[in-house]
Amino acid sequence: MTEYTQNFLAEVKTKNTNEFEFLQAVEEVVESLDVVLQRHPEYRSAKILERMAEPERVLMFRVPWMDDQGDIHINRGFRIQMNSAIGPYKGGLRFHPSVTLSILKFLAFEQVFKNSLTTLPMGGGKGGSNFDPKGKSDTEVMRFCQSFMSELYRHIGPNTDIPAGDIGVGAREIGYLFGQYKRLHNEYSGVLTGKGINWGGSLVRPEATGFGAAYFALEMLKTKGQNIEGKVFAVSGFGNVAWGAVSKITELGGKVVTLSGPDGFIYDKDGIKGEKIDYMLKLRSSANDRVKDYADEFKVDYFSGKRPWDVKVDVAMPCATQNEIETEDAKELVKNGCMCVCEGANMPTSLDAYHILREAGILFSPGKASNAGGVATSGLEMSQNSMRISWSREEVDRQLREIMQKIHNTCLTTAERFGVPGNYVVGANIAGFLRVADAMLDQGLV
Ligand code: NDP
Ligand code: 2IT
């Protein structure tokens, strides 16, 4: 790293002590940007990087709600409005007990680069709460969402900030949030994406992140003259992203043999297909958060407290959460001859693990490129809302696939242009950065 970026990182660390996830995300990006900052002194003098590491606005608020027994609970709500240089803030909401300011800042930071890569007009944001949806009734989730939106509504809007789903936030939560926004604002608009198909949602949005990741993996394999057909995949998680990924990989002729949850992982040697894919939806909506139920239902192997990365596969697709592939996991993947790691989740690979995979020459795509299909399809939902039309399933899927192919090519051509051919991480970081940086230069000191 150059002295400039070392100093920059030291300052970010001082300003954001203990925000480990945020610092990890910034460090990963900065590792890639040295070469750009050397070639472009104008970005250095305009302090573009320093500005990008500071959110435009951070909202933090109280979310009081009442459970079914009449007891009162207080959660913490957040919205990080990170960067609006290329469009209104856009990014999901996460409801999970692990949510902290650091986690949402890392996600918002990543979102800025990801949204830029889609080429659609979307800035970056993220939000959520430490609310735990596990074991809550429908009415409790509704009351929580209504309370959350009672504060958030004044800070968002279809041209200001457009939230969507993430861990713990799916169609049900988006419905309750939308209902409350409409009531408070007296306005029917595309203020959220991931809406129900009868009331402004887009076809393919529920599947889009996983579909997009599978399309991206296909493009990666093609660079080695390979295909998805006949390949064996390890997928982690069992939520929205994992479900879309398993569906598309299976459709393209691949075989997915694992799923995981906070409790452990399952190994299904025959592949997860047909009714087993439908069962994933039941697992997710059960609010039990146990993947063991799959093993009991289909009589397959279950490994308690373990991650699926020591299974011998061709492609690994982490689709659960951040830092779920660590040093030892990466070594296992290398040892077992895995040829490709395609991130479906956000930052599922730790920095050290990434360096191990990179040194071993494994194809590796960062989530900000390979999981961009979700937010890209949110962008398509926004376009449909603005035009007051809805496109067919085939049309949305066609545009999604085209966007994923374009992101793939952008990563590779940018990596090549900056002297690191085949490095998707550097390609994604630089290409995502350039579009935002140029817009910031154009817009003056804001
Ligand atoms: P879901 O809530 O649908 O699924 C996440 C699942 O993973 C939950 O069941 C969760 O269980 C489980 N999980 C959490 N931590 C772990 C862990 N350590 N090991 C195994 N399983 C775990 O969320 P999504 O599928 O939407 O999100 C998954 C990932 O994809 C996240 O990183 C998210 O940021 C990213 N993403 C999501 C997009 C979207 O459109 N939804 C778009 C792009 C990226 P539990 O709640 O018990 O922890
Ligand atoms: O991480 C992500 O890209 C998302 N959770 C989706 C964001 C969105 O606005 O659709």
PDB file of N, CA and C in Angstrom, residues 147-211:
ATOM      1  N   SER A 147     -43.985   0.357  14.023  1.00  0.00           N
ATOM      2  CA  SER A 147     -43.262   1.289  14.881  1.00  0.00           C
ATOM      3  C   SER A 147     -41.975   1.764  14.195  1.00  0.00           C
ATOM      4  N   PHE A 148     -41.275   0.817  13.554  1.00  0.00           N
ATOM      5  CA  PHE A 148     -40.022   1.143  12.835  1.00  0.00           C
ATOM      6  C   PHE A 148     -40.309   2.210  11.768  1.00  0.00           C
ATOM      7  N   MET A 149     -41.392   1.995  10.997  1.00  0.00           N
ATOM      8  CA  MET A 149     -41.699   2.934   9.904  1.00  0.00           C
ATOM      9  C   MET A 149     -42.228   4.264  10.420  1.00  0.00           C
ATOM     10  N   SER A 150     -42.802   4.269  11.620  1.00  0.00           N
ATOM     11  CA  SER A 150     -43.343   5.526  12.165  1.00  0.00           C
ATOM     12  C   SER A 150     -42.251   6.571  12.343  1.00  0.00           C
ATOM     13  N   GLU A 151     -40.998   6.122  12.499  1.00  0.00           N
ATOM     14  CA  GLU A 151     -39.888   7.074  12.507  1.00  0.00           C
ATOM     15  C   GLU A 151     -39.236   7.183  11.134  1.00  0.00           C
ATOM     16  N   LEU A 152     -39.027   6.030  10.483  1.00  0.00           N
ATOM     17  CA  LEU A 152     -38.251   6.050   9.235  1.00  0.00           C
ATOM     18  C   LEU A 152     -38.941   6.832   8.116  1.00  0.00           C
ATOM     19  N   TYR A 153     -40.286   6.893   8.123  1.00  0.00           N
ATOM     20  CA  TYR A 153     -41.010   7.433   6.960  1.00  0.00           C
ATOM     21  C   TYR A 153     -40.595   8.859   6.613  1.00  0.00           C
ATOM     22  N   ARG A 154     -40.206   9.635   7.636  1.00  0.00           N
ATOM     23  CA  ARG A 154     -39.892  11.051   7.360  1.00  0.00           C
ATOM     24  C   ARG A 154     -38.519  11.219   6.706  1.00  0.00           C
ATOM     25  N   HIS A 155     -37.736  10.143   6.652  1.00  0.00           N
ATOM     26  CA  HIS A 155     -36.375  10.243   6.098  1.00  0.00           C
ATOM     27  C   HIS A 155     -36.243   9.587   4.720  1.00  0.00           C
ATOM     28  N   ILE A 156     -37.306   8.919   4.236  1.00  0.00           N
ATOM     29  CA  ILE A 156     -37.190   8.182   2.971  1.00  0.00           C
ATOM     30  C   ILE A 156     -38.223   8.692   1.963  1.00  0.00           C
ATOM     31  N   GLY A 157     -38.179   8.197   0.756  1.00  0.00           N
ATOM     32  CA  GLY A 157     -39.129   8.587  -0.285  1.00  0.00           C
ATOM     33  C   GLY A 157     -38.645   8.043  -1.611  1.00  0.00           C
ATOM     34  N   PRO A 158     -39.535   7.951  -2.606  1.00  0.00           N
ATOM     35  CA  PRO A 158     -39.163   7.317  -3.889  1.00  0.00           C
ATOM     36  C   PRO A 158     -38.040   8.033  -4.630  1.00  0.00           C
ATOM     37  N   ASN A 159     -37.780   9.322  -4.288  1.00  0.00           N
ATOM     38  CA  ASN A 159     -36.652  10.027  -4.902  1.00  0.00           C
ATOM     39  C   ASN A 159     -35.574  10.367  -3.887  1.00  0.00           C
ATOM     40  N   THR A 160     -35.683   9.818  -2.685  1.00  0.00           N
ATOM     41  CA  THR A 160     -34.739  10.166  -1.607  1.00  0.00           C
ATOM     42  C   THR A 160     -33.978   8.937  -1.134  1.00  0.00           C
ATOM     43  N   ASP A 161     -34.714   7.928  -0.748  1.00  0.00           N
ATOM     44  CA  ASP A 161     -34.111   6.725  -0.162  1.00  0.00           C
ATOM     45  C   ASP A 161     -35.146   5.613  -0.272  1.00  0.00           C
ATOM     46  N   ILE A 162     -34.744   4.487  -0.881  1.00  0.00           N
ATOM     47  CA  ILE A 162     -35.688   3.403  -1.185  1.00  0.00           C
ATOM     48  C   ILE A 162     -35.190   2.111  -0.539  1.00  0.00           C
ATOM     49  N   PRO A 163     -35.643   1.787   0.671  1.00  0.00           N
ATOM     50  CA  PRO A 163     -35.210   0.546   1.316  1.00  0.00           C
ATOM     51  C   PRO A 163     -35.797  -0.705   0.656  1.00  0.00           C
ATOM     52  N   ALA A 164     -35.279  -1.871   1.036  1.00  0.00           N
ATOM     53  CA  ALA A 164     -35.746  -3.159   0.519  1.00  0.00           C
ATOM     54  C   ALA A 164     -35.456  -4.209   1.598  1.00  0.00           C
ATOM     55  N   GLY A 165     -35.446  -5.485   1.224  1.00  0.00           N
ATOM     56  CA  GLY A 165     -35.204  -6.552   2.201  1.00  0.00           C
ATOM     57  C   GLY A 165     -33.731  -6.903   2.345  1.00  0.00           C
ATOM     58  N   ASP A 166     -33.433  -7.655   3.378  1.00  0.00           N
ATOM     59  CA  ASP A 166     -32.118  -8.275   3.603  1.00  0.00           C
ATOM     60  C   ASP A 166     -32.398  -9.382   4.630  1.00  0.00           C
ATOM     61  N   ILE A 167     -31.425  -9.804   5.397  1.00  0.00           N
ATOM     62  CA  ILE A 167     -31.658 -10.873   6.378  1.00  0.00           C
ATOM     63  C   ILE A 167     -32.834 -10.484   7.285  1.00  0.00           C
ATOM     64  N   GLY A 168     -33.784 -11.374   7.419  1.00  0.00           N
ATOM     65  CA  GLY A 168     -34.921 -11.155   8.321  1.00  0.00           C
ATOM     66  C   GLY A 168     -35.994 -10.235   7.781  1.00  0.00           C
ATOM     67  N   VAL A 169     -35.808  -9.705   6.591  1.00  0.00           N
ATOM     68  CA  VAL A 169     -36.827  -8.834   5.984  1.00  0.00           C
ATOM     69  C   VAL A 169     -37.170  -9.375   4.600  1.00  0.00           C
ATOM     70  N   GLY A 170     -38.376  -9.911   4.484  1.00  0.00           N
ATOM     71  CA  GLY A 170     -38.859 -10.451   3.210  1.00  0.00           C
ATOM     72  C   GLY A 170     -40.182  -9.814   2.860  1.00  0.00           C
ATOM     73  N   ALA A 171     -40.959 -10.499   2.023  1.00  0.00           N
ATOM     74  CA  ALA A 171     -42.210  -9.925   1.496  1.00  0.00           C
ATOM     75  C   ALA A 171     -43.168  -9.515   2.625  1.00  0.00           C
ATOM     76  N   ARG A 172     -43.262 -10.331   3.681  1.00  0.00           N
ATOM     77  CA  ARG A 172     -44.194 -10.008   4.767  1.00  0.00           C
ATOM     78  C   ARG A 172     -43.826  -8.672   5.422  1.00  0.00           C
ATOM     79  N   GLU A 173     -42.547  -8.511   5.761  1.00  0.00           N
ATOM     80  CA  GLU A 173     -42.110  -7.286   6.445  1.00  0.00           C
ATOM     81  C   GLU A 173     -42.256  -6.076   5.510  1.00  0.00           C
ATOM     82  N   ILE A 174     -41.888  -6.252   4.226  1.00  0.00           N
ATOM     83  CA  ILE A 174     -42.011  -5.132   3.279  1.00  0.00           C
ATOM     84  C   ILE A 174     -43.486  -4.713   3.197  1.00  0.00           C
ATOM     85  N   GLY A 175     -44.400  -5.675   3.248  1.00  0.00           N
ATOM     86  CA  GLY A 175     -45.830  -5.365   3.228  1.00  0.00           C
ATOM     87  C   GLY A 175     -46.239  -4.489   4.411  1.00  0.00           C
ATOM     88  N   TYR A 176     -45.855  -4.890   5.606  1.00  0.00           N
ATOM     89  CA  TYR A 176     -46.229  -4.109   6.798  1.00  0.00           C
ATOM     90  C   TYR A 176     -45.570  -2.720   6.781  1.00  0.00           C
ATOM     91  N   LEU A 177     -44.324  -2.668   6.320  1.00  0.00           N
ATOM     92  CA  LEU A 177     -43.614  -1.380   6.273  1.00  0.00           C
ATOM     93  C   LEU A 177     -44.278  -0.458   5.253  1.00  0.00           C
ATOM     94  N   PHE A 178     -44.647  -1.021   4.111  1.00  0.00           N
ATOM     95  CA  PHE A 178     -45.271  -0.228   3.042  1.00  0.00           C
ATOM     96  C   PHE A 178     -46.630   0.303   3.512  1.00  0.00           C
ATOM     97  N   GLY A 179     -47.410  -0.575   4.147  1.00  0.00           N
ATOM     98  CA  GLY A 179     -48.734  -0.162   4.635  1.00  0.00           C
ATOM     99  C   GLY A 179     -48.631   1.039   5.571  1.00  0.00           C
ATOM    100  N   GLN A 180     -47.661   1.000   6.460  1.00  0.00           N
ATOM    101  CA  GLN A 180     -47.515   2.086   7.433  1.00  0.00           C
ATOM    102  C   GLN A 180     -47.005   3.363   6.761  1.00  0.00           C
ATOM    103  N   TYR A 181     -46.096   3.214   5.798  1.00  0.00           N
ATOM    104  CA  TYR A 181     -45.597   4.397   5.078  1.00  0.00           C
ATOM    105  C   TYR A 181     -46.752   5.101   4.366  1.00  0.00           C
ATOM    106  N   LYS A 182     -47.581   4.307   3.689  1.00  0.00           N
ATOM    107  CA  LYS A 182     -48.697   4.836   2.901  1.00  0.00           C
ATOM    108  C   LYS A 182     -49.679   5.590   3.811  1.00  0.00           C
ATOM    109  N   ARG A 183     -49.899   5.017   4.963  1.00  0.00           N
ATOM    110  CA  ARG A 183     -50.835   5.612   5.905  1.00  0.00           C
ATOM    111  C   ARG A 183     -50.307   6.961   6.429  1.00  0.00           C
ATOM    112  N   LEU A 184     -49.001   6.998   6.715  1.00  0.00           N
ATOM    113  CA  LEU A 184     -48.429   8.219   7.293  1.00  0.00           C
ATOM    114  C   LEU A 184     -48.215   9.299   6.235  1.00  0.00           C
ATOM    115  N   HIS A 185     -47.898   8.873   5.016  1.00  0.00           N
ATOM    116  CA  HIS A 185     -47.534   9.833   3.968  1.00  0.00           C
ATOM    117  C   HIS A 185     -48.703  10.188   3.074  1.00  0.00           C
ATOM    118  N   ASN A 186     -49.774   9.417   3.152  1.00  0.00           N
ATOM    119  CA  ASN A 186     -50.915   9.581   2.252  1.00  0.00           C
ATOM    120  C   ASN A 186     -50.450   9.600   0.797  1.00  0.00           C
ATOM    121  N   GLU A 187     -49.632   8.606   0.468  1.00  0.00           N
ATOM    122  CA  GLU A 187     -49.031   8.584  -0.870  1.00  0.00           C
ATOM    123  C   GLU A 187     -48.739   7.135  -1.254  1.00  0.00           C
ATOM    124  N   TYR A 188     -49.131   6.769  -2.475  1.00  0.00           N
ATOM    125  CA  TYR A 188     -48.837   5.416  -2.973  1.00  0.00           C
ATOM    126  C   TYR A 188     -47.666   5.528  -3.935  1.00  0.00           C
ATOM    127  N   SER A 189     -46.493   5.056  -3.517  1.00  0.00           N
ATOM    128  CA  SER A 189     -45.332   5.256  -4.386  1.00  0.00           C
ATOM    129  C   SER A 189     -44.384   4.072  -4.278  1.00  0.00           C
ATOM    130  N   GLY A 190     -43.356   4.112  -5.116  1.00  0.00           N
ATOM    131  CA  GLY A 190     -42.350   3.042  -5.096  1.00  0.00           C
ATOM    132  C   GLY A 190     -41.282   3.297  -4.051  1.00  0.00           C
ATOM    133  N   VAL A 191     -41.680   3.574  -2.822  1.00  0.00           N
ATOM    134  CA  VAL A 191     -40.731   3.930  -1.761  1.00  0.00           C
ATOM    135  C   VAL A 191     -39.956   2.731  -1.214  1.00  0.00           C
ATOM    136  N   LEU A 192     -40.500   1.533  -1.446  1.00  0.00           N
ATOM    137  CA  LEU A 192     -39.794   0.307  -1.033  1.00  0.00           C
ATOM    138  C   LEU A 192     -39.753  -0.615  -2.239  1.00  0.00           C
ATOM    139  N   THR A 193     -38.751  -1.493  -2.310  1.00  0.00           N
ATOM    140  CA  THR A 193     -38.789  -2.538  -3.332  1.00  0.00           C
ATOM    141  C   THR A 193     -38.860  -3.898  -2.646  1.00  0.00           C
ATOM    142  N   GLY A 194     -39.258  -4.900  -3.471  1.00  0.00           N
ATOM    143  CA  GLY A 194     -39.542  -6.212  -2.887  1.00  0.00           C
ATOM    144  C   GLY A 194     -41.018  -6.276  -2.500  1.00  0.00           C
ATOM    145  N   LYS A 195     -41.818  -5.403  -3.114  1.00  0.00           N
ATOM    146  CA  LYS A 195     -43.251  -5.355  -2.804  1.00  0.00           C
ATOM    147  C   LYS A 195     -43.960  -6.583  -3.387  1.00  0.00           C
ATOM    148  N   GLY A 196     -45.160  -6.852  -2.881  1.00  0.00           N
ATOM    149  CA  GLY A 196     -45.979  -7.964  -3.397  1.00  0.00           C
ATOM    150  C   GLY A 196     -46.346  -7.698  -4.851  1.00  0.00           C
ATOM    151  N   ILE A 197     -46.536  -8.787  -5.579  1.00  0.00           N
ATOM    152  CA  ILE A 197     -46.727  -8.647  -7.021  1.00  0.00           C
ATOM    153  C   ILE A 197     -48.044  -7.948  -7.372  1.00  0.00           C
ATOM    154  N   ASN A 198     -49.026  -8.017  -6.469  1.00  0.00           N
ATOM    155  CA  ASN A 198     -50.321  -7.355  -6.719  1.00  0.00           C
ATOM    156  C   ASN A 198     -50.299  -5.872  -6.409  1.00  0.00           C
ATOM    157  N   TRP A 199     -49.273  -5.414  -5.740  1.00  0.00           N
ATOM    158  CA  TRP A 199     -49.286  -4.000  -5.319  1.00  0.00           C
ATOM    159  C   TRP A 199     -47.957  -3.295  -5.589  1.00  0.00           C
ATOM    160  N   GLY A 200     -47.455  -3.509  -6.814  1.00  0.00           N
ATOM    161  CA  GLY A 200     -46.305  -2.719  -7.261  1.00  0.00           C
ATOM    162  C   GLY A 200     -44.982  -3.441  -7.280  1.00  0.00           C
ATOM    163  N   GLY A 201     -44.967  -4.711  -6.903  1.00  0.00           N
ATOM    164  CA  GLY A 201     -43.705  -5.458  -6.919  1.00  0.00           C
ATOM    165  C   GLY A 201     -43.337  -5.911  -8.327  1.00  0.00           C
ATOM    166  N   SER A 202     -42.110  -6.375  -8.479  1.00  0.00           N
ATOM    167  CA  SER A 202     -41.657  -6.857  -9.784  1.00  0.00           C
ATOM    168  C   SER A 202     -41.547  -8.374  -9.772  1.00  0.00           C
ATOM    169  N   LEU A 203     -41.964  -8.984 -10.865  1.00  0.00           N
ATOM    170  CA  LEU A 203     -41.689 -10.404 -11.033  1.00  0.00           C
ATOM    171  C   LEU A 203     -40.183 -10.608 -10.962  1.00  0.00           C
ATOM    172  N   VAL A 204     -39.772 -11.758 -10.455  1.00  0.00           N
ATOM    173  CA  VAL A 204     -38.364 -12.173 -10.344  1.00  0.00           C
ATOM    174  C   VAL A 204     -37.595 -11.489  -9.200  1.00  0.00           C
ATOM    175  N   ARG A 205     -38.148 -10.416  -8.569  1.00  0.00           N
ATOM    176  CA  ARG A 205     -37.367  -9.797  -7.483  1.00  0.00           C
ATOM    177  C   ARG A 205     -37.064 -10.784  -6.352  1.00  0.00           C
ATOM    178  N   PRO A 206     -38.045 -11.645  -5.930  1.00  0.00           N
ATOM    179  CA  PRO A 206     -37.690 -12.560  -4.823  1.00  0.00           C
ATOM    180  C   PRO A 206     -36.522 -13.482  -5.170  1.00  0.00           C
ATOM    181  N   GLU A 207     -36.448 -13.929  -6.406  1.00  0.00           N
ATOM    182  CA  GLU A 207     -35.401 -14.880  -6.810  1.00  0.00           C
ATOM    183  C   GLU A 207     -34.120 -14.184  -7.242  1.00  0.00           C
ATOM    184  N   ALA A 208     -34.184 -12.839  -7.452  1.00  0.00           N
ATOM    185  CA  ALA A 208     -33.167 -12.157  -8.259  1.00  0.00           C
ATOM    186  C   ALA A 208     -31.731 -12.274  -7.743  1.00  0.00           C
ATOM    187  N   THR A 209     -31.526 -12.192  -6.437  1.00  0.00           N
ATOM    188  CA  THR A 209     -30.140 -12.204  -5.942  1.00  0.00           C
ATOM    189  C   THR A 209     -29.496 -13.557  -6.251  1.00  0.00           C
ATOM    190  N   GLY A 210     -30.219 -14.626  -5.932  1.00  0.00           N
ATOM    191  CA  GLY A 210     -29.695 -15.971  -6.178  1.00  0.00           C
ATOM    192  C   GLY A 210     -29.557 -16.275  -7.672  1.00  0.00           C
ATOM    193  N   PHE A 211     -30.559 -15.880  -8.450  1.00  0.00           N
ATOM    194  CA  PHE A 211     -30.468 -16.081  -9.910  1.00  0.00           C
ATOM    195  C   PHE A 211     -29.230 -15.349 -10.444  1.00  0.00           C
TER     196      PHE A 211
END
